[in-house]
Tab-separated table of C-alpha atoms in Angstrom:
chain	number	residue	atom	x	y	z
A	1	MET	CA	-204.047	-43.208	-73.021
A	2	ALA	CA	-202.790	-45.210	-69.720
A	3	SER	CA	-203.738	-43.919	-66.642
A	4	ALA	CA	-200.753	-42.521	-64.726
A	5	GLU	CA	-201.935	-44.432	-61.384
A	6	HIS	CA	-199.262	-47.151	-60.580
A	7	HIS	CA	-198.946	-49.133	-57.338
A	8	ALA	CA	-195.602	-50.688	-56.432
A	9	THR	CA	-194.059	-51.787	-53.839
A	10	THR	CA	-191.232	-49.311	-54.279
A	11	GLY	CA	-193.945	-46.575	-53.933
A	12	ILE	CA	-196.947	-45.258	-55.711
A	13	ASN	CA	-196.983	-43.088	-58.523
A	14	THR	CA	-200.390	-40.926	-59.062
A	15	GLY	CA	-199.642	-39.225	-61.784
A	16	SER	CA	-198.605	-36.170	-59.097
A	17	GLY	CA	-194.642	-37.695	-58.438
A	18	SER	CA	-193.382	-40.226	-56.411
A	19	THR	CA	-195.418	-40.910	-52.601
A	20	PHE	CA	-194.723	-43.950	-50.641
A	21	LEU	CA	-198.568	-45.004	-49.881
A	22	GLU	CA	-201.779	-43.487	-50.876
A	23	ASP	CA	-205.058	-45.502	-49.340
A	24	THR	CA	-208.378	-44.551	-48.175
A	25	PHE	CA	-208.868	-45.124	-44.123
A	26	GLU	CA	-212.344	-44.963	-42.227
A	27	ILE	CA	-211.861	-43.459	-38.635
A	28	LEU	CA	-213.241	-46.305	-35.905
A	29	GLU	CA	-212.287	-44.369	-32.867
A	30	VAL	CA	-211.290	-40.706	-31.679
A	31	ASP	CA	-209.628	-40.412	-28.856
A	32	PRO	CA	-210.154	-44.030	-27.602
A	33	ASP	CA	-207.784	-43.540	-24.416
A	34	GLY	CA	-209.700	-40.215	-23.534
A	35	LYS	CA	-209.230	-36.371	-24.785
A	36	LYS	CA	-205.385	-35.598	-23.399
A	37	PHE	CA	-205.568	-31.895	-25.424
A	38	ASP	CA	-207.568	-29.388	-26.290
A	39	LYS	CA	-206.713	-29.282	-29.285
A	40	VAL	CA	-205.778	-32.368	-30.602
A	41	SER	CA	-207.303	-35.431	-31.105
A	42	ARG	CA	-205.659	-39.031	-31.379
A	43	ILE	CA	-207.359	-40.944	-34.049
A	44	LYS	CA	-207.828	-44.955	-34.495
A	45	ALA	CA	-208.190	-45.637	-38.166
A	46	ARG	CA	-208.092	-49.012	-40.545
A	47	SER	CA	-207.214	-48.954	-44.467
A	48	ASP	CA	-209.254	-50.216	-47.148
A	49	LEU	CA	-206.583	-51.757	-49.653
A	50	TYR	CA	-204.152	-52.326	-48.177
A	51	GLU	CA	-205.466	-53.530	-44.367
A	52	MET	CA	-203.198	-50.871	-42.544
A	53	ASP	CA	-204.003	-49.551	-38.819
A	54	LEU	CA	-203.011	-46.235	-38.200
A	55	ILE	CA	-202.961	-44.363	-35.186
A	56	LEU	CA	-202.768	-40.081	-35.387
A	57	ASP	CA	-202.978	-36.967	-33.706
A	58	ILE	CA	-204.681	-34.273	-35.458
A	59	ASN	CA	-204.621	-30.951	-34.600
A	60	VAL	CA	-209.174	-30.980	-34.711
A	61	ASP	CA	-209.120	-26.791	-34.110
A	62	VAL	CA	-207.708	-26.774	-37.691
A	63	TYR	CA	-209.207	-30.184	-39.315
A	64	PRO	CA	-211.805	-31.642	-37.104
A	65	VAL	CA	-212.736	-35.237	-37.808
A	66	LYS	CA	-215.253	-37.977	-36.344
A	67	SER	CA	-215.846	-41.585	-35.933
A	68	GLY	CA	-217.184	-43.093	-39.373
A	69	GLU	CA	-215.757	-40.851	-41.855
A	70	LYS	CA	-213.648	-41.789	-44.296
A	71	VAL	CA	-209.930	-39.937	-45.253
A	72	THR	CA	-207.824	-40.484	-47.533
A	73	VAL	CA	-204.299	-40.366	-46.716
A	74	CYS	CA	-200.736	-39.618	-48.490
A	75	LEU	CA	-197.214	-40.338	-47.423
A	76	SER	CA	-194.358	-38.250	-49.590
A	77	PRO	CA	-191.329	-37.209	-49.466
A	78	THR	CA	-191.764	-34.062	-51.151
A	79	LEU	CA	-195.188	-31.618	-52.188
A	80	ASN	CA	-193.127	-31.371	-55.604
A	81	LYS	CA	-195.976	-32.687	-58.229
A	82	ASP	CA	-192.716	-33.864	-59.936
A	83	GLY	CA	-191.573	-36.258	-57.217
A	84	SER	CA	-188.706	-34.007	-57.325
A	85	PRO	CA	-187.245	-33.351	-54.006
A	86	MET	CA	-187.839	-30.421	-51.755
A	87	PRO	CA	-185.192	-27.251	-51.309
A	88	THR	CA	-182.685	-28.435	-48.353
A	89	GLY	CA	-180.362	-26.188	-46.663
A	90	ASP	CA	-177.176	-26.701	-44.585
A	91	PRO	CA	-176.118	-29.738	-43.672
A	92	GLY	CA	-179.152	-31.363	-45.541
A	93	GLN	CA	-181.771	-29.778	-43.533
A	94	GLN	CA	-185.424	-29.280	-45.385
A	95	ILE	CA	-185.978	-25.517	-45.607
A	96	TYR	CA	-189.578	-23.954	-45.900
A	97	ASP	CA	-190.270	-23.644	-49.111
A	98	THR	CA	-191.813	-20.018	-49.601
A	99	SER	CA	-192.765	-20.876	-53.279
A	100	ILE	CA	-195.144	-23.802	-52.543
A	101	GLY	CA	-197.906	-21.277	-51.670
A	102	THR	CA	-197.828	-19.884	-55.230
A	103	ARG	CA	-197.210	-22.683	-57.624
A	104	GLU	CA	-198.991	-26.090	-58.124
A	105	SER	CA	-198.175	-29.227	-55.473
A	106	LEU	CA	-199.307	-32.110	-54.258
A	107	ALA	CA	-200.152	-30.362	-51.377
A	108	ASP	CA	-203.299	-28.442	-53.117
A	109	LYS	CA	-205.319	-32.063	-53.948
A	110	TYR	CA	-205.319	-32.116	-49.891
A	111	ASP	CA	-206.852	-30.338	-46.784
A	112	TYR	CA	-204.853	-31.155	-44.248
A	113	VAL	CA	-201.221	-31.015	-44.372
A	114	MET	CA	-198.181	-32.325	-42.022
A	115	PHE	CA	-194.632	-32.334	-42.181
A	116	GLY	CA	-192.450	-34.651	-39.783
A	117	LYS	CA	-189.621	-37.259	-39.709
A	118	VAL	CA	-189.513	-41.305	-39.360
A	119	PHE	CA	-188.541	-41.500	-36.131
A	120	LYS	CA	-188.887	-45.865	-35.128
A	121	TYR	CA	-189.151	-48.174	-37.819
A	122	LYS	CA	-190.067	-52.310	-35.605
A	123	ASP	CA	-190.860	-55.307	-37.851
A	124	ALA	CA	-193.160	-57.161	-35.731
A	125	MET	CA	-195.351	-60.470	-35.304
A	126	ALA	CA	-199.116	-60.408	-35.058
A	127	SER	CA	-201.300	-63.823	-35.479
A	128	GLY	CA	-198.417	-65.372	-36.737
A	129	HIS	CA	-197.875	-62.995	-39.619
A	130	VAL	CA	-195.118	-60.757	-39.916
A	131	LYS	CA	-196.051	-56.723	-39.581
A	132	ALA	CA	-194.164	-53.283	-39.604
A	133	ASP	CA	-194.763	-50.263	-36.960
A	134	VAL	CA	-193.452	-47.219	-38.211
A	135	PHE	CA	-193.669	-44.269	-36.434
A	136	VAL	CA	-193.109	-40.644	-37.777
A	137	SER	CA	-193.228	-37.362	-35.437
A	138	PHE	CA	-194.905	-34.458	-36.888
A	139	GLY	CA	-193.399	-31.832	-34.629
A	140	GLY	CA	-195.023	-33.277	-31.512
A	141	LEU	CA	-198.300	-35.103	-33.011
A	142	LEU	CA	-197.216	-38.401	-33.408
A	143	MET	CA	-198.181	-41.715	-35.947
A	144	GLN	CA	-198.051	-45.263	-35.759
A	145	LEU	CA	-199.012	-47.074	-38.920
A	146	SER	CA	-198.977	-50.856	-38.824
A	147	GLY	CA	-198.709	-53.185	-42.185
A	148	ASP	CA	-197.274	-55.310	-44.596
A	149	PRO	CA	-193.742	-54.509	-44.453
A	150	LYS	CA	-193.332	-54.634	-48.229
A	151	ARG	CA	-195.487	-51.777	-48.120
A	152	LEU	CA	-193.922	-49.745	-45.261
A	153	GLU	CA	-190.427	-50.581	-46.329
A	154	ASP	CA	-189.629	-47.037	-47.947
A	155	LEU	CA	-190.224	-45.592	-44.833
A	156	ASP	CA	-186.377	-45.765	-43.429
A	157	VAL	CA	-185.394	-44.065	-39.898
A	158	ASP	CA	-184.600	-40.142	-40.365
A	159	ASN	CA	-186.724	-39.620	-43.312
A	160	ASN	CA	-188.710	-36.380	-43.986
A	161	ILE	CA	-192.121	-37.113	-44.665
A	162	TYR	CA	-195.252	-35.651	-45.653
A	163	LEU	CA	-198.449	-36.422	-44.636
A	164	LEU	CA	-201.532	-35.655	-46.955
A	165	MET	CA	-205.126	-35.749	-46.170
A	166	ARG	CA	-208.724	-35.165	-47.443
A	167	LYS	CA	-211.557	-36.231	-46.316
A	168	VAL	CA	-213.199	-38.675	-48.977
């Protein structure tokens, strides 16, 4: 039987629906600019597979992290294992799915989940190479993901997105 794991430019099918990205990141620094909030830390991390740089605010009261740890990060437009869209309200706003805690979902494989929106996408040059920066807000907790534009091209401004994380 063939593996359901498939890496493609337009997303990754991990056998549990379509995701934008899944990679393992090593946390290089926690609060590199000093601690600003009691329950939130900003991490800087580097991915193994796609060589991406991640800056991410995390609620460390709920999910403590430290330098040197490795985490798997998944970005997905849905928590549904079959890749189907999450329920929407009016006009097209995603609404809280009350069944998410009572049925299987992509979140079952992860320890920390946030919901947010892509608010900025920027192409830039770095060391003579084109790179993309994607910025997401998770209710005020921010993420900047930098890397190969081909790996990030599906992350469009105003996309709703789930970030899922687990320690390796």
